Each structure stands twice: as C-alpha cells, then as structure tokens.
Amino acid sequence: MPQFDEKSITQAVIDRMADCPDARFKQVMTSLVTHLHDFVRDVKLTEQEWITAIQFLTSVGKTCTDKRQEFILLSDTLGVSILVISLNHPAQGTSVESTVLGPYYWEGAPELPLGSNLAEGVKGEPTFYSGRVLDAAGSPIAGAVLDIWSGDGEGNYDMQLPGETGMRARGKIRTDAEGRYWFRSIRPSCYPVPTDGPVGEMLRAMGRHPYRPGHIHMIVSAPGYESVTTHLFVADSPYIDSDAVFGMKESLVVKFERSPPGRGPSGERLDVPYYTAQFDFRLRKVPERTRQAA
Ligand SMILES: [Fe+2]
C-alpha cells in the first residue's frame, strides 16, 4: 500500500497523470503541482492558512457576476495578467505595446463616424483624441478599427453606475484613407479597482492602495495585422508610477495638452477648458505562418 511523505507526494500526484492524453495539459498541471507543493513546503502552510485560502477563493468565485469578474481582478492585482501579456505579446520595435484588458470591456460598442463624441452627457473634461494607425514601416493603415472605452471623469465605468444600463464613453472609430483617426471623449481620471470584495480585503491586508492611473482603453485591429489590446495613460495622473494592476507602460503615456475655453480642434465652441491627446499606433503584420494556418 503506497504511502507518501512530504517530499514523495509531489511525484506521486504527477505519476497519476501518466495516461493524460493531452500533452500540453499534462505539462501545465505537472508544473502547477510542482510549484504549488513547493510553495506549501516553502511557507510551511498551516491548516488555518489553508482553510483561509480555500474560503478566500470561494469568496472570489461568489463575488463574480455577469458584470463583475473578481478572478480577473485577482489575476490583475497579483501581476499575473500582465505577465501573461508580456510573455505572449512582447514589446517589438516601434509596435504599440499591449496591456491588460481589464474587467470593464463590453463587446458590441457601436461604430461611430470619425470625429464623434463618445462621451455625450458623460461627466468629465472634454478631450479630443487624434493620431494615426500605421504599419511597422510607418505606412498608414486605412480602415483600422479602434474599439474604445473608458470610465468618466470621476473614474466610474458605465457598468458601475447604479441604474445605468446602456453603454457610455464607448464606441468604435475607423481610420480614414490616410490611417487617421479622431474623436472626442473625456480625460479619464484615476480610479480604484473594486475594493468591496475579497480582492479589496487582500489589498488592504497587503498594505497596498487600489488605484489605477487615468487611462483610456482601446483594442486596435485591422485585417492582416495583429490586434492590440492597450491603453493610453494620462501623463500627469496620480498613481502613474504605482498602477494597482501593473499595466502602465511608458510607451503608452500621453501628454494631455490643456487649452482654454474657445474653439475646439474641429471648430466646435467649448465654454470650459479642454484637452487634446495625440498618439500613433503601429501594428505588426500577422506572420505568414499564422496566416496560412488560419
Ligand atoms: Fe480601466
């Protein structure tokens, strides 16, 4: 009758996967079991700590709803999400860098004409965004789509607002023949990730703040090019150096230039100060091999 001690238990669990038909799954689970057992041995996990961990993960699961994903938040705040992104989308040349998707993406935002105001009626300082979508050589990509979303000027996303059921500060914008895009929205403010659940409790226990620097989200895509999930960060935002989800990348920091009330970039009248933010996105071609496989 086999019996295992605190060392041989690890190989025993791995050996039970001898008949696993999926080689990649077997590799992942073998590594997971090895690291998990090493972790338990390393910290000499107590039974109380083990049950606390089980209760914590149970609570993370129970906090998830159609509109809230506490497991993604856990992954984000532990730096796992950005690690997966860094491994799968490493920075290459001048191509725009990827960062976290975050929990507030809402598929199906409407496509709007160039120059549209995505944030009609949304609280926040008006901002005019513009730039181009280019290939690695700097040639314009016509018909590239920017799928854009952000919180309001107080850091709240539409899906967080009580009673708000529709999309706000979201939209898709398509580049013109010269690869140019422009639209109006607001200047996003810093905001805390949700702290009323188990992940918030974990952050407090770790002595960490929950804030993300101000940013606007975008997924930039074009046929034949790799889609990029990214942000533009507000250069002088609080927490720019201590993003709670480790998503800040220097290449994505943009200076938001302030202008006094008056005529906006397209001649519109503004009776409050406004900002302009300019950024060019460079996309990589989908490698030939991947295209053939597809
Ligand atoms: Fe965000």
XYZ file of C-alpha atoms and ligand atoms in Angstrom:
295
model
C 0.000 0.000 0.000
C 1.700 3.226 -1.120
C 2.258 5.905 1.453
C 3.717 9.334 0.821
C 5.799 11.730 2.814
C 6.059 15.477 2.408
C 8.521 15.102 -0.465
C 7.345 11.995 -2.363
C 3.727 13.253 -2.521
C 4.652 15.608 -5.375
C 5.935 12.892 -7.729
C 3.020 10.654 -6.713
C 0.485 13.255 -7.908
C 2.432 13.779 -11.144
C 2.601 10.000 -11.754
C -1.224 9.786 -11.618
C -1.276 11.759 -14.872
C 0.603 9.029 -16.759
C -2.416 8.360 -19.005
C -3.286 12.015 -19.622
C -3.904 12.234 -23.394
C -3.276 15.984 -23.676
C 0.489 16.663 -23.635
C 0.200 20.413 -23.044
C -2.348 19.988 -20.228
C -0.076 17.391 -18.642
C 2.900 19.768 -18.845
C 0.924 22.653 -17.316
C -0.516 20.529 -14.489
C 2.839 18.895 -13.722
C 4.405 22.335 -13.311
C 1.431 23.643 -11.326
C 1.546 20.713 -8.885
C 5.328 21.061 -8.526
C 5.204 24.808 -7.795
C 2.126 24.543 -5.575
C 3.713 21.819 -3.436
C 7.000 23.750 -3.300
C 5.067 26.829 -2.153
C 3.273 24.894 0.607
C 6.580 23.411 1.794
C 8.380 26.777 1.487
C 5.987 28.697 3.767
C 5.116 25.616 5.875
C 1.442 26.384 5.349
C -0.652 25.897 8.485
C -4.078 24.238 8.420
C -5.669 27.554 9.390
C -3.924 29.291 6.494
C -5.003 26.514 4.125
C -8.686 26.870 5.087
C -8.387 30.682 4.913
C -7.097 30.319 1.341
C -9.997 27.990 0.449
C -12.503 30.437 1.949
C -10.850 33.331 0.103
C -11.055 31.579 -3.301
C -14.658 30.556 -2.578
C -15.479 34.176 -1.813
C -13.739 35.337 -5.023
C -15.954 32.936 -7.006
C -19.141 34.018 -5.228
C -18.352 37.690 -5.924
C -18.333 37.102 -9.705
C -21.465 38.149 -11.607
C -22.314 38.894 -15.267
C -20.763 42.326 -14.776
C -18.033 41.652 -12.243
C -15.076 39.294 -12.593
C -13.292 39.061 -9.247
C -10.923 36.327 -10.530
C -9.622 38.645 -13.280
C -9.182 41.312 -10.616
C -7.228 38.832 -8.504
C -5.068 37.921 -11.501
C -4.565 41.627 -12.332
C -3.590 42.696 -8.810
C -1.174 39.773 -8.420
C 0.551 40.768 -11.661
C -0.408 37.512 -13.412
C -2.440 39.167 -16.200
C 0.372 41.493 -17.255
C 2.871 38.625 -17.011
C 0.783 36.521 -19.420
C 0.508 39.522 -21.762
C 4.258 40.202 -21.602
C 5.027 36.581 -22.486
C 2.542 36.427 -25.352
C 2.888 39.967 -26.705
C 6.466 41.055 -26.014
C 7.431 44.615 -26.969
C 8.832 44.572 -30.504
C 10.455 47.529 -32.231
C 8.149 50.506 -32.536
C 4.912 48.477 -32.422
C 2.389 49.636 -29.866
C 2.653 47.705 -26.604
C -0.169 45.632 -25.122
C -1.553 45.928 -21.648
C -4.388 44.475 -19.579
C -7.932 44.175 -20.952
C -9.382 44.898 -17.512
C -12.833 43.929 -16.261
C -14.909 46.641 -17.993
C -14.738 45.667 -21.674
C -18.201 45.407 -23.194
C -18.364 43.740 -26.585
C -20.560 45.314 -29.251
C -19.895 49.055 -28.893
C -21.459 50.948 -31.837
C -19.322 52.062 -34.775
C -19.433 55.853 -34.934
C -18.317 58.321 -37.612
C -14.860 59.883 -37.338
C -14.951 62.907 -35.045
C -17.863 61.588 -32.950
C -18.266 62.450 -29.289
C -18.175 59.088 -27.486
C -18.968 60.666 -24.147
C -22.108 62.712 -24.846
C -23.542 63.596 -21.425
C -20.718 61.839 -19.555
C -19.077 63.690 -16.654
C -15.516 64.799 -17.346
C -13.249 67.309 -19.037
C -13.638 67.280 -22.841
C -10.710 65.718 -24.681
C -10.031 65.495 -28.392
C -8.056 62.376 -29.311
C -6.277 62.024 -32.641
C -3.464 60.225 -34.398
C -2.835 57.566 -36.987
C -2.707 53.797 -37.260
C 0.448 52.757 -39.120
C 2.297 49.609 -40.100
C 5.837 48.844 -38.909
C 7.302 50.823 -41.819
C 5.184 53.877 -40.991
C 2.688 53.500 -43.849
C -0.923 54.343 -42.955
C -3.463 51.566 -42.409
C -6.845 52.583 -43.798
C -9.943 51.027 -42.240
C -8.281 50.054 -38.935
C -10.795 49.901 -36.088
C -10.286 51.402 -32.633
C -12.661 49.824 -30.114
C -12.565 52.426 -27.338
C -13.841 52.541 -23.746
C -13.126 54.470 -20.580
C -14.592 55.494 -17.268
C -15.936 59.008 -16.775
C -14.067 61.975 -15.337
C -14.807 60.657 -11.849
C -13.379 57.216 -12.556
C -16.669 55.313 -12.935
C -17.393 52.970 -15.838
C -20.969 52.816 -17.169
C -21.468 49.283 -15.805
C -20.611 50.506 -12.294
C -23.200 53.280 -12.222
C -26.388 52.324 -10.358
C -29.381 52.326 -12.702
C -27.226 52.790 -15.826
C -28.000 50.016 -18.291
C -26.671 51.459 -21.573
C -23.161 51.991 -22.926
C -21.410 55.257 -22.044
C -17.973 56.503 -23.187
C -17.670 53.603 -25.616
C -17.530 53.345 -29.399
C -15.691 52.087 -32.434
C -13.890 54.503 -34.745
C -12.476 53.517 -38.151
C -9.404 55.188 -39.676
C -9.700 57.124 -42.953
C -7.706 56.517 -46.159
C -4.630 58.164 -44.590
C -4.846 55.982 -41.478
C -6.060 58.926 -39.386
C -8.498 58.785 -36.501
C -10.031 61.469 -34.334
C -12.822 61.511 -31.796
C -13.980 63.317 -28.687
C -14.339 61.824 -25.226
C -13.287 62.883 -21.719
C -9.992 62.984 -19.854
C -10.070 59.817 -17.749
C -9.276 60.135 -14.076
C -7.506 57.700 -11.786
C -9.825 55.255 -10.040
C -9.700 52.442 -7.504
C -10.311 48.863 -8.594
C -13.333 47.450 -6.729
C -12.402 47.122 -3.063
C -15.704 45.900 -1.570
C -14.906 42.238 -2.261
C -12.262 39.698 -1.242
C -9.578 41.186 -3.510
C -10.040 44.565 -1.790
C -9.630 42.786 1.527
C -6.447 41.151 0.234
C -5.029 44.510 -0.932
C -5.700 46.074 2.489
C -4.029 43.123 4.219
C -1.034 43.578 1.894
C -0.828 47.300 2.740
C -1.475 48.244 -0.901
C -3.526 51.046 -2.481
C -6.123 50.016 -5.103
C -5.685 52.857 -7.638
C -5.050 52.804 -11.349
C -3.696 55.924 -13.092
C -6.080 57.636 -15.555
C -6.278 55.794 -18.874
C -8.487 55.177 -21.892
C -8.784 51.614 -23.238
C -8.511 50.598 -26.878
C -8.393 47.452 -28.951
C -6.807 48.386 -32.274
C -7.314 45.966 -35.147
C -7.001 45.779 -38.931
C -7.214 42.848 -41.382
C -3.791 41.193 -41.787
C -2.413 42.826 -38.618
C -2.167 41.617 -35.034
C -4.858 43.168 -32.834
C -3.523 45.050 -29.834
C -5.327 45.484 -26.520
C -3.878 48.594 -24.987
C -4.399 51.866 -23.059
C -3.312 55.466 -23.360
C -2.257 56.745 -19.927
C -2.659 60.366 -18.798
C 0.926 61.581 -18.262
C 0.467 63.543 -15.059
C -2.152 61.293 -13.464
C -1.750 60.309 -9.810
C -0.579 56.699 -9.380
C 1.177 56.680 -12.783
C 4.148 55.039 -11.043
C 2.191 52.546 -8.937
C -0.638 51.139 -11.088
C -2.510 48.630 -8.880
C -2.600 46.120 -11.762
C 0.965 46.777 -13.029
C -0.370 47.675 -16.508
C 1.386 51.015 -17.009
C 3.916 51.120 -19.846
C 5.994 54.192 -20.509
C 5.491 53.977 -24.270
C 1.733 54.409 -23.717
C 1.936 57.576 -21.609
C 0.485 60.586 -23.423
C 0.659 64.280 -22.552
C -2.860 65.717 -22.437
C -2.433 69.348 -23.577
C -4.824 71.786 -21.885
C -6.477 74.610 -23.840
C -8.633 77.457 -22.529
C -12.336 77.674 -23.434
C -12.861 78.629 -27.071
C -12.883 76.865 -30.433
C -12.026 73.144 -30.337
C -9.901 71.368 -32.988
C -12.875 70.947 -35.335
C -14.235 74.437 -34.746
C -16.768 73.478 -32.062
C -17.451 76.008 -29.298
C -16.353 74.980 -25.787
C -17.173 77.068 -22.741
C -14.867 75.042 -20.476
C -11.154 74.207 -20.810
C -10.459 71.166 -22.947
C -7.593 68.788 -23.674
C -6.010 67.295 -26.769
C -4.194 63.946 -26.805
C -2.284 62.635 -29.791
C -0.974 59.105 -30.331
C 0.052 56.958 -33.321
C -0.489 53.201 -33.118
C 1.903 50.951 -35.016
C 0.661 47.437 -35.745
C 2.593 44.300 -36.649
C 1.633 42.185 -39.638
C 0.258 38.736 -38.782
C 3.203 36.386 -39.503
C 2.849 34.474 -42.787
C 2.894 31.086 -40.981
C -0.015 32.087 -38.713
C -1.965 33.392 -41.692
C -1.527 30.140 -43.606
C -2.522 28.093 -40.553
C -5.654 30.225 -40.173
Fe -9.728 50.939 -16.973
